[in-house]
Coordinates of C-alpha atoms and ligand atoms in Angstrom, one line a residue:
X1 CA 72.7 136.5 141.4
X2 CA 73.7 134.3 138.8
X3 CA 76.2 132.2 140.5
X4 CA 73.6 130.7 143.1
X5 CA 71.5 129.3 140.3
X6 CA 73.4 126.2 140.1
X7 CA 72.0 124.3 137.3
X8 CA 74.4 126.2 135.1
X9 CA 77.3 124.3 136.4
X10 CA 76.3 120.7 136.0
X11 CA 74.8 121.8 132.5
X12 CA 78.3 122.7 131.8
X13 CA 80.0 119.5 133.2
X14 CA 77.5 117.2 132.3
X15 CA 77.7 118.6 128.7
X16 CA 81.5 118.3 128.6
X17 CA 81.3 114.9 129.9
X18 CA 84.0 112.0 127.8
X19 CA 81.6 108.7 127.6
X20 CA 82.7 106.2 125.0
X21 CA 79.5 107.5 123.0
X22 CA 80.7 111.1 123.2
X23 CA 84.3 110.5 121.6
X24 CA 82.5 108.3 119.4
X25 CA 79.8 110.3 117.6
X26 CA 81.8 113.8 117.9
X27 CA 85.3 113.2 116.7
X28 CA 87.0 116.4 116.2
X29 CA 90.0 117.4 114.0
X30 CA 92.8 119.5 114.8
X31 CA 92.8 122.2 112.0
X32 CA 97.0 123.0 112.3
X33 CA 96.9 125.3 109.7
X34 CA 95.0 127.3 111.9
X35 CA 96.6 126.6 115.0
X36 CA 96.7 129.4 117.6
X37 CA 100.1 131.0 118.9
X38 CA 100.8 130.0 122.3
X39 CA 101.5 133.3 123.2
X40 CA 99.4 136.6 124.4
X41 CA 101.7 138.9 122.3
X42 CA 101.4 142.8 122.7
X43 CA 102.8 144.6 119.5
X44 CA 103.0 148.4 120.7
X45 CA 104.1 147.9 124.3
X46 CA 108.0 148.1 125.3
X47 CA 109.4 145.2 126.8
X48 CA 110.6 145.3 130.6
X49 CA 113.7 142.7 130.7
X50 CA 113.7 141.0 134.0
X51 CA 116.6 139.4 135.0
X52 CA 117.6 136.0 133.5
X53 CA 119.5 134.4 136.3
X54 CA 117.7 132.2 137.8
X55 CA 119.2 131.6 141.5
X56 CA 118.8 128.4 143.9
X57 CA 116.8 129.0 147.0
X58 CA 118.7 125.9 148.4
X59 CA 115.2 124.9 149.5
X60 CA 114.2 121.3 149.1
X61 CA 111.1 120.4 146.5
X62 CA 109.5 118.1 149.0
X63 CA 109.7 121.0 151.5
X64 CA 109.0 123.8 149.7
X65 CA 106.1 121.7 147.9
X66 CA 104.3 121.5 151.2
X67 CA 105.1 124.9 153.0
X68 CA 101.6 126.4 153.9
X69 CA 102.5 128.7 156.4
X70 CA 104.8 132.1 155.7
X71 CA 108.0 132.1 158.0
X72 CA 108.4 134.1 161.0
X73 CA 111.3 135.8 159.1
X74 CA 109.4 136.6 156.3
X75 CA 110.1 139.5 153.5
X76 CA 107.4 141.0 152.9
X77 CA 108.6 142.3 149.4
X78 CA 109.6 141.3 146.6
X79 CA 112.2 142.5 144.3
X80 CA 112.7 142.4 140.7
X81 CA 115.3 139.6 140.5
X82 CA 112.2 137.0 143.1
X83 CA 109.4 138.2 141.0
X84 CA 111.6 137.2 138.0
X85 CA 112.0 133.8 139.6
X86 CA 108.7 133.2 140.3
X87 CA 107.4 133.9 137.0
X88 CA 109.7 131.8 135.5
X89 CA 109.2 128.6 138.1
X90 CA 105.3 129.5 137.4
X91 CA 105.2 130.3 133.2
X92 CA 108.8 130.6 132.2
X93 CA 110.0 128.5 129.0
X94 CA 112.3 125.4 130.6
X95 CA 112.6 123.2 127.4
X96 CA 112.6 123.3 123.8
X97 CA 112.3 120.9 121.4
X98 CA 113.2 121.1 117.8
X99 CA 111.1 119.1 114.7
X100 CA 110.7 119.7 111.1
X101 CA 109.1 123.0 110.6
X102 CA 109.2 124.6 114.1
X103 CA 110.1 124.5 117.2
X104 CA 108.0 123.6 120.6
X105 CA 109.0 125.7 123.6
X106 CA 108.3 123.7 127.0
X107 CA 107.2 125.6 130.4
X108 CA 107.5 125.1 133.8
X109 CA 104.0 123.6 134.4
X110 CA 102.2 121.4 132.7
X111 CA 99.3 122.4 130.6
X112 CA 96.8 120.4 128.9
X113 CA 97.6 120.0 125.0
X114 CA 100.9 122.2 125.4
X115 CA 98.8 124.8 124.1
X116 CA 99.4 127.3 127.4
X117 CA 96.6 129.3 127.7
X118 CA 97.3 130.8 130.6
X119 CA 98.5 134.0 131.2
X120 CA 100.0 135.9 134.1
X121 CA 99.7 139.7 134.6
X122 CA 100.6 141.4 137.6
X123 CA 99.4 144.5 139.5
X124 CA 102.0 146.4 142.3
X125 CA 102.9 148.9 144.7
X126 CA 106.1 150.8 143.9
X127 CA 108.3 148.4 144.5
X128 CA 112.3 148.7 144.7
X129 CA 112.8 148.1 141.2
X130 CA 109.9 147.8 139.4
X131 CA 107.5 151.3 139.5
X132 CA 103.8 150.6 140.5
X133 CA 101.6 149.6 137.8
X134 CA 99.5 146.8 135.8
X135 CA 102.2 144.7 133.8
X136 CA 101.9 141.9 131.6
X137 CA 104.3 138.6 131.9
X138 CA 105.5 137.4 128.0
X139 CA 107.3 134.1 128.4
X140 CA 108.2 134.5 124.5
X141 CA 110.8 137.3 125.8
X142 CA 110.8 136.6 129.4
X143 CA 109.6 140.1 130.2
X144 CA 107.2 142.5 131.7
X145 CA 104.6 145.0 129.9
X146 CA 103.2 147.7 131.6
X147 CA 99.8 147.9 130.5
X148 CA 99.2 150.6 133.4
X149 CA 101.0 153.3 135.7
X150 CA 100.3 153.4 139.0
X151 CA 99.0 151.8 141.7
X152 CA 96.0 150.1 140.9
X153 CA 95.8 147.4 144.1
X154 CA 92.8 149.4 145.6
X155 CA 91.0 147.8 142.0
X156 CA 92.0 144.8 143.0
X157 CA 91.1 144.6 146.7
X158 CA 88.3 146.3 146.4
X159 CA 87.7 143.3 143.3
X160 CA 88.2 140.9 145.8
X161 CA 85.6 142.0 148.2
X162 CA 88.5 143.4 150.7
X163 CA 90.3 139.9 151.1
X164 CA 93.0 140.6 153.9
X165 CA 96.2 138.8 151.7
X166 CA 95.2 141.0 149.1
X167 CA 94.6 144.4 150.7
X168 CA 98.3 144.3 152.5
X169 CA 99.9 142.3 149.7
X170 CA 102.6 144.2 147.5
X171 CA 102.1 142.7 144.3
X172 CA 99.4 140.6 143.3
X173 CA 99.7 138.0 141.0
X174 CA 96.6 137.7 138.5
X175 CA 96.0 134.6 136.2
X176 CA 93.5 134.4 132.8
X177 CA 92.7 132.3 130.1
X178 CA 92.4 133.1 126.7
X179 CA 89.9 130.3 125.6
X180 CA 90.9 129.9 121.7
X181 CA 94.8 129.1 122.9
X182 CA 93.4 125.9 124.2
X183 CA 89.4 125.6 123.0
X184 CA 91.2 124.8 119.5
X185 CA 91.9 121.2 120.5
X186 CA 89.6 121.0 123.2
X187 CA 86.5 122.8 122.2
X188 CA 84.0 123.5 125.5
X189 CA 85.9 121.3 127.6
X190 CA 88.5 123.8 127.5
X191 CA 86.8 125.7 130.5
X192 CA 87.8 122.6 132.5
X193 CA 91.4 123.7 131.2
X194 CA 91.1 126.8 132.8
X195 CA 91.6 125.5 135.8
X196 CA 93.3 122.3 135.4
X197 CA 96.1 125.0 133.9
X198 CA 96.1 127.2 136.1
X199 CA 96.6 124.5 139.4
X200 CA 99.4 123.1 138.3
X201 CA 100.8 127.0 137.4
X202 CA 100.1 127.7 141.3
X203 CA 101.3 124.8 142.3
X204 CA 104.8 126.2 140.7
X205 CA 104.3 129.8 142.4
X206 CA 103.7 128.9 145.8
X207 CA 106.7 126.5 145.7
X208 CA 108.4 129.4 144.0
X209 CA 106.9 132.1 146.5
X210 CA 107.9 129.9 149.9
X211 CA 110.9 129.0 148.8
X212 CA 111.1 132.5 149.0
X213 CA 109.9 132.9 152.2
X214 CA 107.0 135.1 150.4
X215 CA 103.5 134.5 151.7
X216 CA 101.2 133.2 149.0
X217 CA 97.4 133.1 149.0
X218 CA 95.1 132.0 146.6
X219 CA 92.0 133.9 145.6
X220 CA 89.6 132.8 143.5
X221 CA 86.5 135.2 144.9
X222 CA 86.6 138.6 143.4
X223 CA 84.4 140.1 140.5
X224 CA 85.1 139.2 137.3
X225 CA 83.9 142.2 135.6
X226 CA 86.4 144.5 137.8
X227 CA 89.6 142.3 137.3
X228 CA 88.7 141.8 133.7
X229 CA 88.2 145.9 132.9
X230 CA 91.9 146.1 134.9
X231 CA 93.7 144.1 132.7
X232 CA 92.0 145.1 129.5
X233 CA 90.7 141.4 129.1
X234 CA 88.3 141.1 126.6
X235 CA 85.5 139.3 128.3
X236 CA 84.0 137.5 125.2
X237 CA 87.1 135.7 124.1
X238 CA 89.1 135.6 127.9
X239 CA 88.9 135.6 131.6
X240 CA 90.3 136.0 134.7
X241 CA 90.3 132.8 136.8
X242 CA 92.3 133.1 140.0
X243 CA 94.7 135.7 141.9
X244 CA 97.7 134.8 144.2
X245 CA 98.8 137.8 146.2
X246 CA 102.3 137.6 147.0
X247 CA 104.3 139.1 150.2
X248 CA 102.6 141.3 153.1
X249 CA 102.6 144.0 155.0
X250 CA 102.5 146.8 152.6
X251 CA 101.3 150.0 152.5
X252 CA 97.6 149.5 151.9
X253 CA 96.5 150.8 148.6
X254 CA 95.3 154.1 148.6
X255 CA 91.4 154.4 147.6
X256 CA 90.1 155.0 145.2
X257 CA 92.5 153.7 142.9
X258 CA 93.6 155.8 139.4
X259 CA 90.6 155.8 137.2
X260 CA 90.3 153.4 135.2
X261 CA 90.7 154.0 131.3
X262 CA 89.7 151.1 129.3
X263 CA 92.8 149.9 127.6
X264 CA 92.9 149.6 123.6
X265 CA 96.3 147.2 123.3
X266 CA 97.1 145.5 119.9
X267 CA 98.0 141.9 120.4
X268 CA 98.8 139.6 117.5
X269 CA 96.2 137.4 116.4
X270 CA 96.0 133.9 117.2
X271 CA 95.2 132.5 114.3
X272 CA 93.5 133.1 111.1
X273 CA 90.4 133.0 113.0
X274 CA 88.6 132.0 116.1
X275 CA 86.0 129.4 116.8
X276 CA 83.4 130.6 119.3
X277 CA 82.3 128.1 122.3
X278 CA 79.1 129.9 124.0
X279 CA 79.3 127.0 126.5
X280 CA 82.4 128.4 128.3
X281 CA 80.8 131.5 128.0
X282 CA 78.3 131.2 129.9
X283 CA 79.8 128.9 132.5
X284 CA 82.5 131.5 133.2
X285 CA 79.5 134.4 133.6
X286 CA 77.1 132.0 135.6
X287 CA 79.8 131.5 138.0
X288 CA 80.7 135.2 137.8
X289 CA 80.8 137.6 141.1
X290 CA 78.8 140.9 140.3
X291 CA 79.6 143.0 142.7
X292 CA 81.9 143.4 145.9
X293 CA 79.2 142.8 148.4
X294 CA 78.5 139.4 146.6
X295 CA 82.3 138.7 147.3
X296 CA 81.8 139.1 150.5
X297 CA 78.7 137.2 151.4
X298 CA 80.5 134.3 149.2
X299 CA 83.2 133.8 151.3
X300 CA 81.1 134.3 154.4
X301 CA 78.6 131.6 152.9
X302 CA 82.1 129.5 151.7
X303 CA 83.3 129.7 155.3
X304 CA 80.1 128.8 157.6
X305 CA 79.3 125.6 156.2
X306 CA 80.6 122.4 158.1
X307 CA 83.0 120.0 157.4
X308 CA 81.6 116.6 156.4
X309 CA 82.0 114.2 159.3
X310 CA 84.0 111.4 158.1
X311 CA 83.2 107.8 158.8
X312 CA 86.0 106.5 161.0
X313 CA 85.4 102.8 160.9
X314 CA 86.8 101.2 158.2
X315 CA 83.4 99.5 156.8
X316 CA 85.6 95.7 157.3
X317 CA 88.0 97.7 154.4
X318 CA 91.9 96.6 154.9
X319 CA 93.5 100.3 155.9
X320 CA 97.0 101.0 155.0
X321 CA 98.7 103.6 156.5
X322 CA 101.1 105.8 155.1
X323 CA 105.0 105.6 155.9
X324 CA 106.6 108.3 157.9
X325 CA 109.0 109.9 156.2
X326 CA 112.5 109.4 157.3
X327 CA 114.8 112.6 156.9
X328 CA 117.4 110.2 155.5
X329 CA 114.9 109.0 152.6
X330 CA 114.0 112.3 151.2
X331 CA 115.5 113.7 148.1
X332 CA 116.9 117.1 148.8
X333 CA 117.0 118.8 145.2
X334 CA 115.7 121.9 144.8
X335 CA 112.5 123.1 144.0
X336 CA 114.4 125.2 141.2
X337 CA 116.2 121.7 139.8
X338 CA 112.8 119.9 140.0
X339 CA 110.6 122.4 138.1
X340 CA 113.1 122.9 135.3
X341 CA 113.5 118.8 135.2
X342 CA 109.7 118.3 135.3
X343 CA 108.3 117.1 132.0
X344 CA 105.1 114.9 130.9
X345 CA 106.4 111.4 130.9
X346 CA 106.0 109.8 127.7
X347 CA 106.3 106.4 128.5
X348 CA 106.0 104.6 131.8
X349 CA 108.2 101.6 132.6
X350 CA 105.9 98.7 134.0
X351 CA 107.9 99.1 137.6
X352 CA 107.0 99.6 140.6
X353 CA 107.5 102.0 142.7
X354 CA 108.4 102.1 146.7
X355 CA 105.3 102.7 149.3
X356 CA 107.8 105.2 150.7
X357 CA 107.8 107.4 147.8
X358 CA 103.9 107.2 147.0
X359 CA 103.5 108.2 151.0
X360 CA 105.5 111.1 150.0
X361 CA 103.7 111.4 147.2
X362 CA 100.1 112.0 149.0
X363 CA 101.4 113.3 152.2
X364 CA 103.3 116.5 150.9
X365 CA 100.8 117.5 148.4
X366 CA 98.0 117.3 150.3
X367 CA 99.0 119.1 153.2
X368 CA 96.9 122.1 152.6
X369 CA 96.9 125.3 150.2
X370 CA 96.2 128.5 151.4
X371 CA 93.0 130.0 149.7
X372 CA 90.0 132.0 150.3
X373 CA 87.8 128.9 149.4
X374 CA 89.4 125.9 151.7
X375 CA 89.4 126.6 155.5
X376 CA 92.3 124.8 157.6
X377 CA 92.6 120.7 157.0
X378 CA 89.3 121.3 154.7
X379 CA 89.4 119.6 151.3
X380 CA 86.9 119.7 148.3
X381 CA 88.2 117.0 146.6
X382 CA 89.0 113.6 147.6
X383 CA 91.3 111.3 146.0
X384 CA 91.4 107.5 144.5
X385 CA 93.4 105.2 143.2
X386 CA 94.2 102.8 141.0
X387 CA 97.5 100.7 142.3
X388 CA 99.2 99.0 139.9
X389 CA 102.8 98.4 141.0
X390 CA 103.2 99.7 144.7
X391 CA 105.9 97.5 146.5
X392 CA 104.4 96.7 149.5
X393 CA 101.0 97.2 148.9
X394 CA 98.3 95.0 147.1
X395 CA 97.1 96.2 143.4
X396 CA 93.6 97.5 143.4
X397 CA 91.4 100.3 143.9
X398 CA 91.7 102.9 146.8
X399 CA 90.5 105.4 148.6
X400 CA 92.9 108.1 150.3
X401 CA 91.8 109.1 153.7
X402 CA 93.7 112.4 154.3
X403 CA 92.4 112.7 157.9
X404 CA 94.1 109.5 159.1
X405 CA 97.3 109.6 156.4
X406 CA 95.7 106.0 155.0
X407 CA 94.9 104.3 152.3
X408 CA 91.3 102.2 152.6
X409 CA 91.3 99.1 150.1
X410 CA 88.1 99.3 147.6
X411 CA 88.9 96.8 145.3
X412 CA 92.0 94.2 144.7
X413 CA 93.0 93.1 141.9
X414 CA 95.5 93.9 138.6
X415 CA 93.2 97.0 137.3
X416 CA 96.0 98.0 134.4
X417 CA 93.4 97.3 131.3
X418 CA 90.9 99.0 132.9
X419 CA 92.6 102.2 134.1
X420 CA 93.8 102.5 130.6
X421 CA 90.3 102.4 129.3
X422 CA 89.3 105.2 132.0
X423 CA 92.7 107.1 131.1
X424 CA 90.3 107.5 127.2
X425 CA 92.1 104.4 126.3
X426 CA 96.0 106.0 126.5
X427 CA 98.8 103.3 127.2
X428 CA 99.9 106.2 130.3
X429 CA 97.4 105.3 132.7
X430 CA 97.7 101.6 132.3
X431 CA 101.6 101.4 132.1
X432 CA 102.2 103.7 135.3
X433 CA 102.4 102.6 138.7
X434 CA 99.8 104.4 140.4
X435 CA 96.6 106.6 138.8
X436 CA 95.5 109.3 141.4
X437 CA 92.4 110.6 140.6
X438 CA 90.0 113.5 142.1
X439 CA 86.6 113.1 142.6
X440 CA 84.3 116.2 144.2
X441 CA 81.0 115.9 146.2
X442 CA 79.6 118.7 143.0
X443 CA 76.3 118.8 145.1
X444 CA 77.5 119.6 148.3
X445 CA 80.0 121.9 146.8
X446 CA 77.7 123.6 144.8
X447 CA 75.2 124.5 147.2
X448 CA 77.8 126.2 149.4
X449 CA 79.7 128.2 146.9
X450 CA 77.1 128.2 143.8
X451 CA 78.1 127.7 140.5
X452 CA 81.8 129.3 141.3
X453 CA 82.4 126.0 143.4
X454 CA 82.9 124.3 140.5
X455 CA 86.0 126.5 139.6
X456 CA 87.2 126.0 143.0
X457 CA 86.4 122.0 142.9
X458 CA 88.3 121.9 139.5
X459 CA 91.2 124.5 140.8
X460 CA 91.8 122.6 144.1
X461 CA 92.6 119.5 142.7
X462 CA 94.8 120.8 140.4
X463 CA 96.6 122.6 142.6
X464 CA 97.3 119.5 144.7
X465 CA 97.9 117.9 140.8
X466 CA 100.6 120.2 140.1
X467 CA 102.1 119.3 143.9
X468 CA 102.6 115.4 143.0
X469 CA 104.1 116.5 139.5
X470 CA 106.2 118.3 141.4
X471 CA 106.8 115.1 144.2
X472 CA 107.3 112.8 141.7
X473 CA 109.7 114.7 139.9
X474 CA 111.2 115.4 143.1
X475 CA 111.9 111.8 143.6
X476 CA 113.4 110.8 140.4
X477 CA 109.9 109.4 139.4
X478 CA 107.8 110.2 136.0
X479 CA 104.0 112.0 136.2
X480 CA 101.5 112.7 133.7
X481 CA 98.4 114.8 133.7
X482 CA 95.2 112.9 131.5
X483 CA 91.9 113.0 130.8
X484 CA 89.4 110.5 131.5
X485 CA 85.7 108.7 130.8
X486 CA 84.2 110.9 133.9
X487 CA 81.3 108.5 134.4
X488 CA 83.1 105.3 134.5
X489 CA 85.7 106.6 136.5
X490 CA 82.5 106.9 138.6
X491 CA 81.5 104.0 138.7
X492 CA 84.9 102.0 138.9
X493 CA 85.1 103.4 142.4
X494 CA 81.6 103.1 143.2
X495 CA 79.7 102.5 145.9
X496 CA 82.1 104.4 147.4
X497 CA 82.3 107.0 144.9
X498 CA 78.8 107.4 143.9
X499 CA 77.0 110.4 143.3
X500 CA 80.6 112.0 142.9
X501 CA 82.1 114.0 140.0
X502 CA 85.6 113.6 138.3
X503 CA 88.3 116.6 138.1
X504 CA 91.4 115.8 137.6
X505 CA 93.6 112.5 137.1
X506 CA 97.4 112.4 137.3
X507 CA 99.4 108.8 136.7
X508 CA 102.6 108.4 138.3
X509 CA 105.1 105.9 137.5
X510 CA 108.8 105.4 136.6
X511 CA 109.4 107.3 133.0
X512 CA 111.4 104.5 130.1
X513 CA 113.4 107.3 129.9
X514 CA 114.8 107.6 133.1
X515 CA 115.0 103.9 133.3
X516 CA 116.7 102.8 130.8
X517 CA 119.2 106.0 130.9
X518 CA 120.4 106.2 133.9
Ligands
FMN601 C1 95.4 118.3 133.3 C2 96.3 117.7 132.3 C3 95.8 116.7 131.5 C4 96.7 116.0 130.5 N1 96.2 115.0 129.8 C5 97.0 114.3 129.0 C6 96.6 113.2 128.3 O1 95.4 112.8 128.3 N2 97.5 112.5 127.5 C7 98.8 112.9 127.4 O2 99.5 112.2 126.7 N3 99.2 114.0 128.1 C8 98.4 114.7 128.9 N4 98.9 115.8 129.5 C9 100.3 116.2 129.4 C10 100.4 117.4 128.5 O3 100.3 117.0 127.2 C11 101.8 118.1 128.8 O4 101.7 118.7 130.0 C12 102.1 119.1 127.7 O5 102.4 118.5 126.5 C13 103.3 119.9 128.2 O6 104.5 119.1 128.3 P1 105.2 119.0 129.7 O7 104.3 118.6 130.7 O8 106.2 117.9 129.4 O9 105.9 120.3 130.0 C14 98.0 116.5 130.4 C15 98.5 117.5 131.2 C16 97.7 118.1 132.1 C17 98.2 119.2 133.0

């Protein structure tokens, strides 16, 4: 079993490290004029137009940001016009932008580099409008391509080592990388993308889904090899990184499933050609699942382990706890006017923001995610930050205690120079109000889940990433995404963060744009 021999993982990670050094000695140049297309594009298949009304669930962001559980009233199935919706709020084209000599289309979550690598597919029972199959989503037309007939769920549950979301779900959804659309810019760090990509894509669908009152789960155990034959994925150029099965209830699929021909599909090439990166390569297989029964012992293994014990006394560090929210205080746009607002800020004003609205902030992103890898109030990631302008709260360096709702002082001080040197020396991180970054116990995870806990390390906190995009878009407030100096990031929070592992980093602030325009 490859996945338990976990030297692969920090081989990767500690080879895709930034350092000063690295940036240095290895600059890399973006070759445009062989740039890939953003797109997974299919040349012989039909398109399925879904429906391009987009209505309002009338549900607020904040709310339908931190909905966990399904509701009691629940419809278990989704029709053509929701699943419409949700692929949209998750992948859908929201913006475009003209300049000289093209045009850049904008979706609904953010994505490292704009280069959207990400894909969605997704595989169904008969539904009311839509006939079982395996079906493609194209953003570029905003439709579906069936790339099989029939019912093919039993391929998937039976993938997913019999995972109970996924056996009675209707319609899974089914997420995978093409590594060129992003490794272009990003070379082996790309596999890092994955799933930096693809969390703030989920965070998107299970707004989407419980604003729906669909119940969402995230599933990130299953075998690669399985999932990857199903979709006709070509395994040395993409894979299949996480599945979110969507409603409940149904029929359960019959087994076995049709057999399996191996699809031959044209797609349009990227580019003029590829660039090969065996490093993601041979992270994605040594964190592969080989068969079901490994699936299953995985998530047994994932679920026995215990929850680290956290140090309730404060070590003589000043605690802040967060504000409760008032009803009156909250926002109430939708989650639909939010995602199709949310954008990258640009430019942060240096302005502070309330403590009301960063307590909103952590609280409603962090309030869970249903997934086969995090049992209840369990979280892999922990976050710190770096408070620049916070009324009401001294600048300096923190650590977010989710089990008491506090912040613990590290460090005071103004920190803006050096959070922009950590942020790889971007103005974003040093003009913003608050840096939130994720750092992961990689040991501890590791030796639980093997090498796939990196992909759940990485996936987790950019699920919760895409949440406070969402949250500060939600508030009228400006996010960003970046990439960071992993060791230093270290060792700024360190002691405290010693020994621990960076995964994601969002800023948060208040955008020029907004400011100055109101
Ligand atoms: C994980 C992640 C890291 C990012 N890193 C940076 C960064 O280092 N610098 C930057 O200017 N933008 C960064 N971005 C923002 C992307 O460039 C932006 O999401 C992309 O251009 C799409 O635009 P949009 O978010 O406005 O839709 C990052 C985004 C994500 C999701």
């Amino acid at each position: 079993m490859k996945n338990r021999q976990i030297d692969a993982a920090w081989i990767y990670h500690n080879g895709t490290k930034h350092s000063y050094q690295s940036i240095r000695d290895n600059p890399h140049y973006l070759d445009f004029d062989n740039q890939p297309v953003p797109f997974k594009i299919y040349t012989e298949l039909e398109p399925i137009a879904l429906p391009a009304h987009l209505s309002s669930s009338g549900m607020p962001s904040l709310s339908a940001i931190s909905a966990l559980a399904a509701p009691p009233d629940r419809k278990p199935s989704p029709t053509n016009q929701t699943l419409a919706e949700i692929l949209f709020l998750g992948a859908g084209i929201t913006r475009r932008r003209k300049y000289p000599g093209g045009e850049m289309l904008f979706r609904a979550a953010a994505c490292t580099g704009a280069l959207y690598h990400v894909d969605l597919y997704l595989v169904c029972a008969d539904l009311e409008d839509i006939p079982a199959g395996v079906y493609h989503f194209s953003p570029h037309d905003f439709a579906l391509r069936r790339l099989r007939q029939g019912d093919f769920r039993g391929v998937v549950a039976q993938a997913s080592g019999a995972e109970p979301s996924v056996v009675e779900a209707p319609v899974v959804l089914l997420c995978a990388s093409t590594f060129w659309r992003n490794a272009w810019k990003y070379r082996a760090r790309a596999y890092r993308h994955c799933y930096w990509d693809n969390g703030t894509i989920i965070a998107n669908l299970l707004a989407a889904a419980a604003a729906r009152e669909l119940p969402a789960k995230v599933v990130i155990g299953f075998v690669d090899a399985a999932i990857s034959e199903l979709l006709g994925l070509d395994p040395e150029r993409e894979a299949p990184l996480s599945l979110v099965s969507l409603g409940c209830g149904a029929a359960q699929p019959a087994l076995p499933s049709p057999s399996l021909i191996p699809l031959v599909l044209q797609t349009q090439p990227l580019s003029k050609r590829e660039v090969d990166y065996p490093a993601i390569r041979a992270m994605h297989e040594d964190s592969s699942l080989e068969s079901a029964d490994e699936v299953v012992q995985w998530r047994a293994a994932s679920a026995s382990l215990n929850h680290v014990q956290e140090d309730r006394s404060t070590n003589g560090r000043r605690r802040v706890f967060l504000q409760a929210p008032s009803d009156v205080d909250m926002p109430s746009d939708t989650i639909e006017e939010v995602i199709v607002r949310r954008g990258s800020t640009r430019q942060f004003a240096r302005e502070a923001i309330s403590f009301g609205q960063l307590s909103a902030l952590l609280s409603r992103a962090t309030r869970g995610i249903l997934a086969d890898f995090l049992g209840a109030d369990e979280a892999l990631n922990q976050l710190y930050l770096i408070v620049h302008a916070v009324d009401d709260l001294a600048p300096g360096a923190y650590v977010y205690r989710q089990d008491l709702h506090a912040l613990e002082l590290l460090r005071e001080g103004d920190f803006r120079r050096q959070a922009g040197d950590l942020g790889l020396g971007q103005d974003i991180p040093a003009d913003c109000s608050v840096n939130i970054y994720f750092l992961a116990d990689l040991d501890r995870i590791l030796a639980r889940f093997g090498n796939r806990g990196y992909r759940a390390a990485q996936l987790e906190a950019s699920i919760i990433g895409g949440k406070l995009y969402l949250a500060a878009y939600a508030q009228a407030l400006g996010a960003s995404g970046l990439t960071f100096f992993d060791d230093d990031v270290t060792e700024f929070f360190s002691p405290h963060a010693a020994g621990k592992s960076v995964m994601f980093l969002i800023a948060v602030g208040k955008s020029v744009k907004r400011t100055s325009q109101p």
